[in-house]
């Protein structure tokens, strides 16, 4: 997260707890498995899990 804030300040980061009932629609909309981490960018799931810095840069450059 520090890397994102430092190198891409234009990106807004929102952390959502998949166990919270209020975010149930997020789980359905983006097909997120319970307890898994997912990265959503411009309304699309672009990564599941924790990306490396290199993978994160590739994702950001592709958008």
XYZ file of C-alpha atoms in Angstrom:
63
model
C 0.000 0.000 0.000
C 2.848 2.381 0.754
C 4.207 1.720 -2.726
C 0.872 2.684 -4.297
C 0.533 5.861 -2.264
C 4.093 6.901 -3.041
C 4.289 6.056 -6.746
C 0.651 6.380 -7.846
C -1.023 9.069 -5.714
C -3.824 9.413 -8.285
C -5.148 5.945 -7.404
C -7.811 5.731 -4.732
C -7.545 2.606 -2.584
C -10.560 1.178 -0.791
C -10.141 -1.807 1.506
C -13.206 -4.027 1.841
C -13.578 -6.878 4.327
C -15.224 -9.778 2.486
C -16.644 -11.073 5.778
C -18.700 -7.906 6.265
C -22.334 -8.430 5.239
C -22.587 -4.913 3.782
C -20.123 -5.865 1.039
C -21.917 -9.072 0.027
C -22.870 -7.578 -3.348
C -19.184 -6.912 -4.087
C -18.517 -10.624 -3.588
C -21.231 -11.565 -6.046
C -20.466 -8.863 -8.591
C -16.740 -9.614 -8.810
C -16.948 -13.364 -8.059
C -14.676 -13.096 -5.026
C -14.279 -16.276 -3.019
C -14.768 -15.956 0.739
C -11.623 -14.928 2.554
C -9.700 -14.241 -0.669
C -8.039 -10.979 -1.637
C -9.052 -9.385 -4.927
C -7.869 -6.252 -6.710
C -10.583 -4.308 -8.543
C -9.556 -1.626 -11.035
C -12.040 0.429 -13.054
C -14.855 -1.947 -12.111
C -13.055 -5.148 -13.165
C -11.298 -7.795 -11.099
C -7.693 -7.628 -12.301
C -5.930 -9.837 -9.763
C -6.751 -12.377 -7.095
C -4.273 -12.767 -4.257
C -1.358 -10.493 -3.401
C 0.581 -9.287 -6.456
C 4.292 -8.597 -6.523
C 5.399 -5.025 -7.209
C 6.196 -6.025 -10.803
C 2.752 -7.575 -11.322
C 1.117 -4.507 -9.812
C 3.028 -2.202 -12.166
C 2.014 -4.332 -15.168
C -1.636 -4.139 -14.141
C -1.482 -0.359 -13.675
C 0.347 0.233 -16.965
C -2.220 -1.880 -18.838
C -4.953 0.508 -17.698
